[in-house]
Amino acid sequence: MADMGLLGIVISETCGGIGGSDIDAAVVAEELGRSLLPVPFIETCVMVPSLLESGDITEETQDILSAIVRGTATIAIGGNTALAPYRDPNSTLKLNSDGSVSGEVSLVMHGAHADFLLLTFGSDAQTRCVLVSSDSGYDVDKQTANDPALRPATIKLNNTPCTALTGLRKDDLERARLRGVAALSALQAGAARAIFEITIDYLKTRYQFGRPIGSFQALKHIAADLFLEVESATSAAHAAANALASADPLAAKSVALAGFICNDAFRDVSAQAIQLHGGIAYTREHVAHLYWRRARATLSMLGDSDTHRETYLGAWETAA
Amino acid sequence: MSQFDQDTSPEALRVAVLSWLDTHWDGENRRPLTEPAYDRRHWRQQVLAAGLAVPSWPPEWFGLGMTSAQCKVIEKAFAERNAPGTGLDRYHLGAITVFKAGSDALKREMLPELLTGPICCLLYSEPNAGSDLAGIRTRAEQDGDQYVINGQKVWTSNAREADYGMLLARTDWDAPKHRGITFFLFPMRQAGVEIRPINQITGESEFNEIFIENARVPERFIIGNLNEGWGSFQTAIAYERLIMGQGITGRRRNSPTRSRPPLLELAEKTHKLSDPVVRQRLAQALAYREVNSLNNERAMTEMMTKGSMSLMSLSKLAMSRIQHGEAAIATDLLGPEALLDGPDNSDAANTNFDAAKAYMNSIGGGTDQIQRNIIAEKVLGLPKEHEPDKGIAFREVKSGTGPRTAG
Ligand SMILES: Cc1cc2nc3c(=O)[nH]c(=O)nc-3n(C[C@H](O)[C@H](O)[C@H](O)COP(=O)(O)OP(=O)(O)OC[C@H]3O[C@@H](n4cnc5c(N)ncnc54)[C@H](O)[C@@H]3O)c2cc1C
């Protein structure tokens, strides 16, 4: 991906990236979703660059951005704020008076292997973001995930040196979160479409009662309804990316919409995919369960559907 | 040559249309400037002559060859001046079908007529041919350069107001069911056409039963070719579903257009806007509507760039979920009040009306089940079910509640 420049898709050209928009990020995320590649693209290539480029630019942040572009820096995000992909409410992270960081945080996706951790903690009113290099010494306990491709970890820090990100306004944090949700939505839309296509192919080729099972109306009607979910997810994800790329003042509303439409579509399409396949999809050899597991794993990433729905309705109330 | 240039900028086009309207239309009194009162036919003739009735059609066929974006500019300008008469290329099913499927001679003869006044109704469904529409048994028999029509139609919306009906009738009883049908532009106002209104669950009676006895239609009013009516009909039904998917069948006609979604207002009025469960349902309902218009936008682009209708096919089905869903939420918001009705209880009356009207979308124009069949088979390519009547001469096919009496 680094060779194709895809890792620097939203990073500005001055930092070695392509300088693309959220629409470009969505295209990449959709493909990653299709292939279920377990990489921290959203964190490393969308959210962290968004934060680094909107805060104070230092030599260190420049270096990290170039390393992201080259593919030599992967970054995991953990913490207890809305910026954490998987919010750990029990996180005990705190900043020490000497500027180092201590405490424990779980649910840090890719935390065991990342070159940097971006830790985010404090309150939503006063969110702290610090960068920790994997060289600086902390303990890692791997956690077991239901999706075998995902590797969350508990990180234990004890007076670990870190770099606090400075110059970040509240809006910058919110924008990084929105961009993360938009990219995640695209990823889910791509994944939902992939498992949907796999399922439709199966309906055409599996025979029972002397005919393809796809000729049974009970299955056809489920397929038609799922198709609506798949297309709606794509539309919502594209609209969110467009809204961010064009700095639409209602972008947060579009992103919230995509947040729950894509969450729910991926969940429902991947769940029905197993049912429509029958026994074969109950085996680990078949791919259906991988989509299903990934869907379940992304349901709570960067906010669950109910939270997005509440945000969306709130935006309607203030807009009208 | 027209004064509206295809290559003009949107802003220049808007200005040109507004200035045309300002020399022809009195928006305040809703009448043409040259006339004491609004006369639909006269006004439409002026709009048509300017190319503005069907701006997307080519100049040689009454239009201006405009793109759909340009048509939107024109429609907005008309709305700004409170003027009717444009956009018939999107809404006039009869004219659209004749334009897309008719012969040049029919187009030349009938389009100026259709586009300036007459209402067209849809003479498709029959008592024994609903979802299985290709099973119609209204017959058309040739008599010189005319066809004589006999049969019964049902659920025909707006038949009493209509001057023409788009009629599906059987012309060959020995061909399999889809291949013996002809599509006619049928003059409604003649002896032999009896129209009986049907009372609907909404309290309205828009649709009717039609009894046709020895009525006549000129041969030149065949839309497309003899016995190939099923193909021409596909054009008409595709546009009908497209229009339904935009959701224009939804609300009671005279409900004001508000900027705030009506459901939000009702939730506020019933003091339930802070209930978290209600809020989740409201958000989902608003989302279905927004996502449907996003899908429609993508569908438009897809249709223009790839000529593909696959996304378009989803919107009518989506609209059923929207309309039934919103009515269900409104009913719950009202609680026991929803059992009331009548002018003294307008919230309840509106909600009950919407709950009933939602069936127009989920039954009319092909039921949701038929839409799902179509999406699954035509778009997703799933195999058809066993069709016992496939390839069999129509007179041998069973229908309704038993074998068909032969033609
Ligand atoms: C408000 C309204 C306006 C209308 N206006 C017009 C009009 O202007 N002109 C006109 O010609 N018609 C009109 N119709 C008629 C409409 O097109 C038919 O009602 C519709 O196509 C269904 O046919 P049917 O009523 O005979 O039901 P049926 O076909 O008898 O269907 C009964 C039930 O069986 C189901 N069903 C049938 N076949 C299948 C299948 N293959 N697979 C799964 N389920 C199936 C249906 O979904 C439905 O639930 C209108 C209807 C309504 C409600």
GROMACS .gro file of C-alpha atoms in nm, chain B residues 38-311:
model
  274
  358TYR     CA    1  -5.613   3.064  -1.599
  359ASP     CA    2  -5.696   2.825  -1.878
  360ARG     CA    3  -5.492   2.514  -1.852
  361ARG     CA    4  -5.483   2.435  -2.221
  362HIS     CA    5  -5.397   2.787  -2.332
  363TRP     CA    6  -5.122   2.822  -2.077
  364ARG     CA    7  -4.974   2.483  -2.155
  365GLN     CA    8  -4.972   2.569  -2.524
  366GLN     CA    9  -4.754   2.869  -2.451
  367VAL     CA   10  -4.519   2.671  -2.230
  368LEU     CA   11  -4.500   2.394  -2.489
  369ALA     CA   12  -4.428   2.636  -2.772
  370ALA     CA   13  -4.134   2.771  -2.574
  371GLY     CA   14  -3.998   2.416  -2.526
  372LEU     CA   15  -4.037   2.446  -2.151
  373ALA     CA   16  -4.303   2.178  -2.101
  374VAL     CA   17  -4.061   1.893  -2.173
  375PRO     CA   18  -3.718   2.057  -2.164
  376SER     CA   19  -3.522   1.730  -2.159
  377TRP     CA   20  -3.668   1.612  -2.489
  378PRO     CA   21  -3.484   1.700  -2.810
  379PRO     CA   22  -3.574   2.019  -2.998
  380GLU     CA   23  -3.734   1.821  -3.283
  381TRP     CA   24  -3.973   1.671  -3.027
  382PHE     CA   25  -4.101   1.977  -2.844
  383GLY     CA   26  -3.809   2.002  -2.604
  384LEU     CA   27  -3.481   2.184  -2.561
  385GLY     CA   28  -3.238   1.893  -2.522
  386MET     CA   29  -3.158   2.000  -2.167
  387THR     CA   30  -2.976   1.788  -1.908
  388SER     CA   31  -3.154   1.689  -1.589
  389ALA     CA   32  -2.956   1.954  -1.400
  390GLN     CA   33  -3.077   2.218  -1.646
  391CYS     CA   34  -3.433   2.092  -1.612
  392LYS     CA   35  -3.404   2.142  -1.238
  393VAL     CA   36  -3.301   2.503  -1.298
  394ILE     CA   37  -3.609   2.550  -1.516
  395GLU     CA   38  -3.837   2.387  -1.259
  396LYS     CA   39  -3.694   2.609  -0.986
  397ALA     CA   40  -3.753   2.920  -1.196
  398PHE     CA   41  -4.115   2.815  -1.254
  399ALA     CA   42  -4.156   2.755  -0.882
  400GLU     CA   43  -4.007   3.097  -0.808
  401ARG     CA   44  -4.276   3.257  -1.021
  402ASN     CA   45  -4.548   3.024  -0.896
  403ALA     CA   46  -4.608   2.899  -1.251
  404PRO     CA   47  -4.727   2.552  -1.355
  405GLY     CA   48  -4.660   2.358  -1.672
  406THR     CA   49  -4.298   2.247  -1.683
  407GLY     CA   50  -4.153   1.905  -1.595
  408LEU     CA   51  -4.411   1.706  -1.793
  409ASP     CA   52  -4.117   1.497  -1.915
  410ARG     CA   53  -4.093   1.372  -1.558
  411TYR     CA   54  -4.457   1.341  -1.456
  412HIS     CA   55  -4.687   1.299  -1.756
  413LEU     CA   56  -4.692   0.921  -1.782
  414GLY     CA   57  -4.906   0.919  -2.095
  415ALA     CA   58  -4.693   1.164  -2.287
  416ILE     CA   59  -4.369   1.003  -2.171
  417THR     CA   60  -4.486   0.661  -2.284
  418VAL     CA   61  -4.598   0.784  -2.625
  419PHE     CA   62  -4.269   0.972  -2.662
  420LYS     CA   63  -4.054   0.672  -2.565
  421ALA     CA   64  -4.252   0.390  -2.722
  422GLY     CA   65  -4.479   0.540  -2.987
  423SER     CA   66  -4.428   0.570  -3.363
  424ASP     CA   67  -4.321   0.904  -3.507
  425ALA     CA   68  -4.665   0.950  -3.660
  426LEU     CA   69  -4.837   0.896  -3.326
  427LYS     CA   70  -4.594   1.129  -3.155
  428ARG     CA   71  -4.652   1.401  -3.411
  429GLU     CA   72  -5.027   1.367  -3.389
  430MET     CA   73  -5.080   1.315  -3.017
  431LEU     CA   74  -4.797   1.472  -2.818
  432PRO     CA   75  -4.907   1.833  -2.872
  433GLU     CA   76  -5.252   1.725  -2.760
  434LEU     CA   77  -5.138   1.519  -2.459
  435LEU     CA   78  -4.897   1.785  -2.342
  436THR     CA   79  -5.150   2.064  -2.337
  437GLY     CA   80  -5.438   1.934  -2.141
  438PRO     CA   81  -5.571   1.585  -2.129
  439ILE     CA   82  -5.531   1.364  -1.828
  440CYS     CA   83  -5.433   1.003  -1.892
  441CYS     CA   84  -5.540   0.717  -1.669
  442LEU     CA   85  -5.388   0.369  -1.659
  443LEU     CA   86  -5.614   0.090  -1.779
  444TYR     CA   87  -5.400  -0.204  -1.670
  445SER     CA   88  -5.543  -0.404  -1.378
  446GLU     CA   89  -5.843  -0.630  -1.411
  447PRO     CA   90  -6.036  -0.834  -1.156
  448ASN     CA   91  -5.835  -1.145  -1.247
  449ALA     CA   92  -5.511  -0.979  -1.348
  450GLY     CA   93  -5.338  -0.781  -1.074
  451SER     CA   94  -4.985  -0.884  -0.992
  452ASP     CA   95  -5.012  -1.127  -1.280
  453LEU     CA   96  -5.086  -0.838  -1.509
  454ALA     CA   97  -4.991  -1.020  -1.827
  455GLY     CA   98  -5.301  -1.230  -1.764
  456ILE     CA   99  -5.537  -0.953  -1.878
  457ARG     CA  100  -5.840  -1.063  -2.079
  458THR     CA  101  -5.986  -0.737  -2.207
  459ARG     CA  102  -6.003  -0.801  -2.581
  460ALA     CA  103  -5.928  -0.581  -2.878
  461GLU     CA  104  -6.054  -0.694  -3.220
  462GLN     CA  105  -5.975  -0.529  -3.547
  463ASP     CA  106  -6.256  -0.370  -3.747
  464GLY     CA  107  -6.119  -0.184  -4.047
  465ASP     CA  108  -5.877   0.080  -3.927
  466GLN     CA  109  -6.018   0.060  -3.575
  467TYR     CA  110  -6.011  -0.181  -3.284
  468VAL     CA  111  -6.320  -0.272  -3.086
  469ILE     CA  112  -6.263  -0.311  -2.712
  470ASN     CA  113  -6.457  -0.528  -2.469
  471GLY     CA  114  -6.371  -0.606  -2.109
  472GLN     CA  115  -6.343  -0.483  -1.754
  473LYS     CA  116  -6.072  -0.282  -1.580
  474VAL     CA  117  -6.042  -0.204  -1.211
  475TRP     CA  118  -5.853   0.023  -0.968
  476THR     CA  119  -5.824   0.282  -1.243
  477SER     CA  120  -5.713   0.601  -1.068
  478ASN     CA  121  -5.853   0.932  -1.197
  479ALA     CA  122  -6.060   0.764  -1.468
  480ARG     CA  123  -6.346   1.011  -1.431
  481GLU     CA  124  -6.116   1.305  -1.503
  482ALA     CA  125  -5.928   1.130  -1.783
  483ASP     CA  126  -5.954   1.199  -2.154
  484TYR     CA  127  -5.733   0.906  -2.249
  485GLY     CA  128  -5.648   0.573  -2.096
  486MET     CA  129  -5.332   0.378  -2.151
  487LEU     CA  130  -5.498   0.050  -2.228
  488LEU     CA  131  -5.356  -0.302  -2.217
  489ALA     CA  132  -5.574  -0.536  -2.422
  490ARG     CA  133  -5.532  -0.884  -2.567
  491THR     CA  134  -5.504  -0.907  -2.943
  492ASP     CA  135  -5.374  -1.264  -2.982
  493TRP     CA  136  -5.519  -1.543  -2.770
  494ASP     CA  137  -5.303  -1.814  -2.923
  495ALA     CA  138  -4.972  -1.656  -2.824
  496PRO     CA  139  -4.821  -1.703  -2.474
  497LYS     CA  140  -4.953  -1.446  -2.232
  498HIS     CA  141  -4.688  -1.176  -2.268
  499ARG     CA  142  -4.687  -1.193  -2.645
  500GLY     CA  143  -5.049  -1.134  -2.736
  501ILE     CA  144  -5.097  -0.796  -2.572
  502THR     CA  145  -5.123  -0.457  -2.742
  503PHE     CA  146  -5.088  -0.117  -2.577
  504PHE     CA  147  -5.339   0.148  -2.688
  505LEU     CA  148  -5.396   0.515  -2.628
  506PHE     CA  149  -5.766   0.478  -2.564
  507PRO     CA  150  -6.015   0.770  -2.584
  508MET     CA  151  -6.214   0.759  -2.260
  509ARG     CA  152  -6.496   0.990  -2.348
  510GLN     CA  153  -6.710   0.770  -2.569
  511ALA     CA  154  -7.017   0.555  -2.552
  512GLY     CA  155  -6.935   0.206  -2.428
  513VAL     CA  156  -6.716   0.326  -2.141
  514GLU     CA  157  -6.888   0.308  -1.805
  515ILE     CA  158  -6.703   0.433  -1.501
  516ARG     CA  159  -6.805   0.347  -1.144
  517PRO     CA  160  -6.616   0.507  -0.856
  518ILE     CA  161  -6.485   0.283  -0.578
  519ASN     CA  162  -6.470   0.405  -0.219
  520GLN     CA  163  -6.120   0.375  -0.079
  521ILE     CA  164  -6.001   0.313   0.278
  522THR     CA  165  -5.863   0.668   0.278
  523GLY     CA  166  -6.216   0.806   0.241
  524GLU     CA  167  -6.133   0.921  -0.111
  525SER     CA  168  -6.255   0.761  -0.428
  526GLU     CA  169  -5.982   0.823  -0.680
  527PHE     CA  170  -6.001   0.486  -0.840
  528ASN     CA  171  -6.280   0.324  -1.037
  529GLU     CA  172  -6.418   0.020  -1.206
  530ILE     CA  173  -6.441   0.053  -1.583
  531PHE     CA  174  -6.677  -0.148  -1.798
  532ILE     CA  175  -6.589  -0.133  -2.165
  533GLU     CA  176  -6.842  -0.250  -2.419
  534ASN     CA  177  -6.781  -0.221  -2.791
  535ALA     CA  178  -6.577   0.095  -2.746
  536ARG     CA  179  -6.343   0.196  -3.026
  537VAL     CA  180  -5.985   0.304  -3.067
  538PRO     CA  181  -5.816   0.395  -3.398
  539GLU     CA  182  -5.544   0.155  -3.511
  540ARG     CA  183  -5.301   0.444  -3.532
  541PHE     CA  184  -5.336   0.487  -3.154
  542ILE     CA  185  -5.142   0.166  -3.089
  543ILE     CA  186  -4.837   0.257  -2.880
  544GLY     CA  187  -4.551   0.059  -3.033
  545ASN     CA  188  -4.642  -0.249  -3.234
  546LEU     CA  189  -4.935  -0.488  -3.245
  547ASN     CA  190  -4.887  -0.775  -2.997
  548GLU     CA  191  -4.575  -0.611  -2.857
  549GLY     CA  192  -4.757  -0.407  -2.598
  550TRP     CA  193  -4.587  -0.574  -2.304
  551GLY     CA  194  -4.257  -0.418  -2.411
  552SER     CA  195  -4.402  -0.066  -2.452
  553PHE     CA  196  -4.577  -0.109  -2.119
  554GLN     CA  197  -4.241  -0.166  -1.947
  555THR     CA  198  -4.150   0.193  -2.027
  556ALA     CA  199  -4.471   0.322  -1.872
  557ILE     CA  200  -4.448   0.113  -1.557
  558ALA     CA  201  -4.079   0.197  -1.506
  559TYR     CA  202  -4.163   0.568  -1.502
  560GLU     CA  203  -4.460   0.514  -1.275
  561ARG     CA  204  -4.245   0.333  -1.019
  562LEU     CA  205  -3.978   0.594  -1.049
  563ILE     CA  206  -4.228   0.866  -0.969
  564MET     CA  207  -4.364   0.668  -0.675
  565GLY     CA  208  -4.015   0.616  -0.540
  566GLN     CA  209  -3.970   0.991  -0.515
  567GLY     CA  210  -4.248   0.983  -0.259
  568ILE     CA  211  -4.499   1.215  -0.417
  569THR     CA  212  -4.788   0.987  -0.329
  570GLY     CA  213  -4.732   1.030   0.041
  571ARG     CA  214  -4.902   1.314   0.218
  572ARG     CA  215  -5.250   1.446   0.207
  573ARG     CA  216  -5.257   1.686  -0.084
  574ASN     CA  217  -5.307   2.014   0.094
  575SER     CA  218  -5.067   1.964   0.384
  576PRO     CA  219  -4.832   2.260   0.400
  577THR     CA  220  -4.468   2.206   0.316
  578ARG     CA  221  -4.278   2.272   0.635
  579SER     CA  222  -3.909   2.291   0.687
  580ARG     CA  223  -3.923   2.081   1.002
  581PRO     CA  224  -4.012   1.716   0.952
  582PRO     CA  225  -4.378   1.665   1.053
  583LEU     CA  226  -4.288   1.371   1.276
  584LEU     CA  227  -4.056   1.590   1.485
  585GLU     CA  228  -4.335   1.842   1.528
  586LEU     CA  229  -4.579   1.576   1.630
  587ALA     CA  230  -4.333   1.435   1.884
  588GLU     CA  231  -4.289   1.779   2.032
  589LYS     CA  232  -4.659   1.847   2.040
  590THR     CA  233  -4.725   1.516   2.214
  591HIS     CA  234  -4.444   1.585   2.465
  592LYS     CA  235  -4.249   1.277   2.363
  593LEU     CA  236  -3.952   1.437   2.195
  594SER     CA  237  -3.733   1.371   2.498
  595ASP     CA  238  -3.822   1.002   2.524
  596PRO     CA  239  -3.503   0.819   2.422
  597VAL     CA  240  -3.691   0.530   2.260
  598VAL     CA  241  -3.902   0.769   2.056
  599ARG     CA  242  -3.587   0.958   1.959
  600GLN     CA  243  -3.428   0.643   1.822
  601ARG     CA  244  -3.734   0.567   1.613
  602LEU     CA  245  -3.756   0.923   1.485
  603ALA     CA  246  -3.391   0.920   1.385
  604GLN     CA  247  -3.437   0.593   1.198
  605ALA     CA  248  -3.743   0.723   1.015
  606LEU     CA  249  -3.572   1.045   0.910
  607ALA     CA  250  -3.271   0.844   0.804
  608TYR     CA  251  -3.473   0.617   0.577
  609ARG     CA  252  -3.606   0.924   0.400
  610GLU     CA  253  -3.266   1.089   0.367
  611VAL     CA  254  -3.099   0.770   0.249
  612ASN     CA  255  -3.371   0.718  -0.010
  613SER     CA  256  -3.305   1.057  -0.162
  614LEU     CA  257  -2.932   0.984  -0.157
  615ASN     CA  258  -3.002   0.655  -0.334
  616ASN     CA  259  -3.219   0.838  -0.586
  617GLU     CA  260  -2.943   1.086  -0.659
  618ARG     CA  261  -2.699   0.803  -0.720
  619ALA     CA  262  -2.962   0.627  -0.929
  620MET     CA  263  -3.001   0.935  -1.150
  621THR     CA  264  -2.627   0.955  -1.207
  622GLU     CA  265  -2.612   0.582  -1.274
  623MET     CA  266  -2.895   0.609  -1.523
  624MET     CA  267  -2.735   0.902  -1.705
  625THR     CA  268  -2.384   0.757  -1.716
  626LYS     CA  269  -2.445   0.383  -1.750
  627GLY     CA  270  -2.808   0.369  -1.855
  628SER     CA  271  -2.865   0.135  -1.563
  629MET     CA  272  -3.196   0.121  -1.380
  630SER     CA  273  -3.083  -0.115  -1.107
  631LEU     CA  274  -3.062   0.140  -0.828
   0.00000   0.00000   0.00000
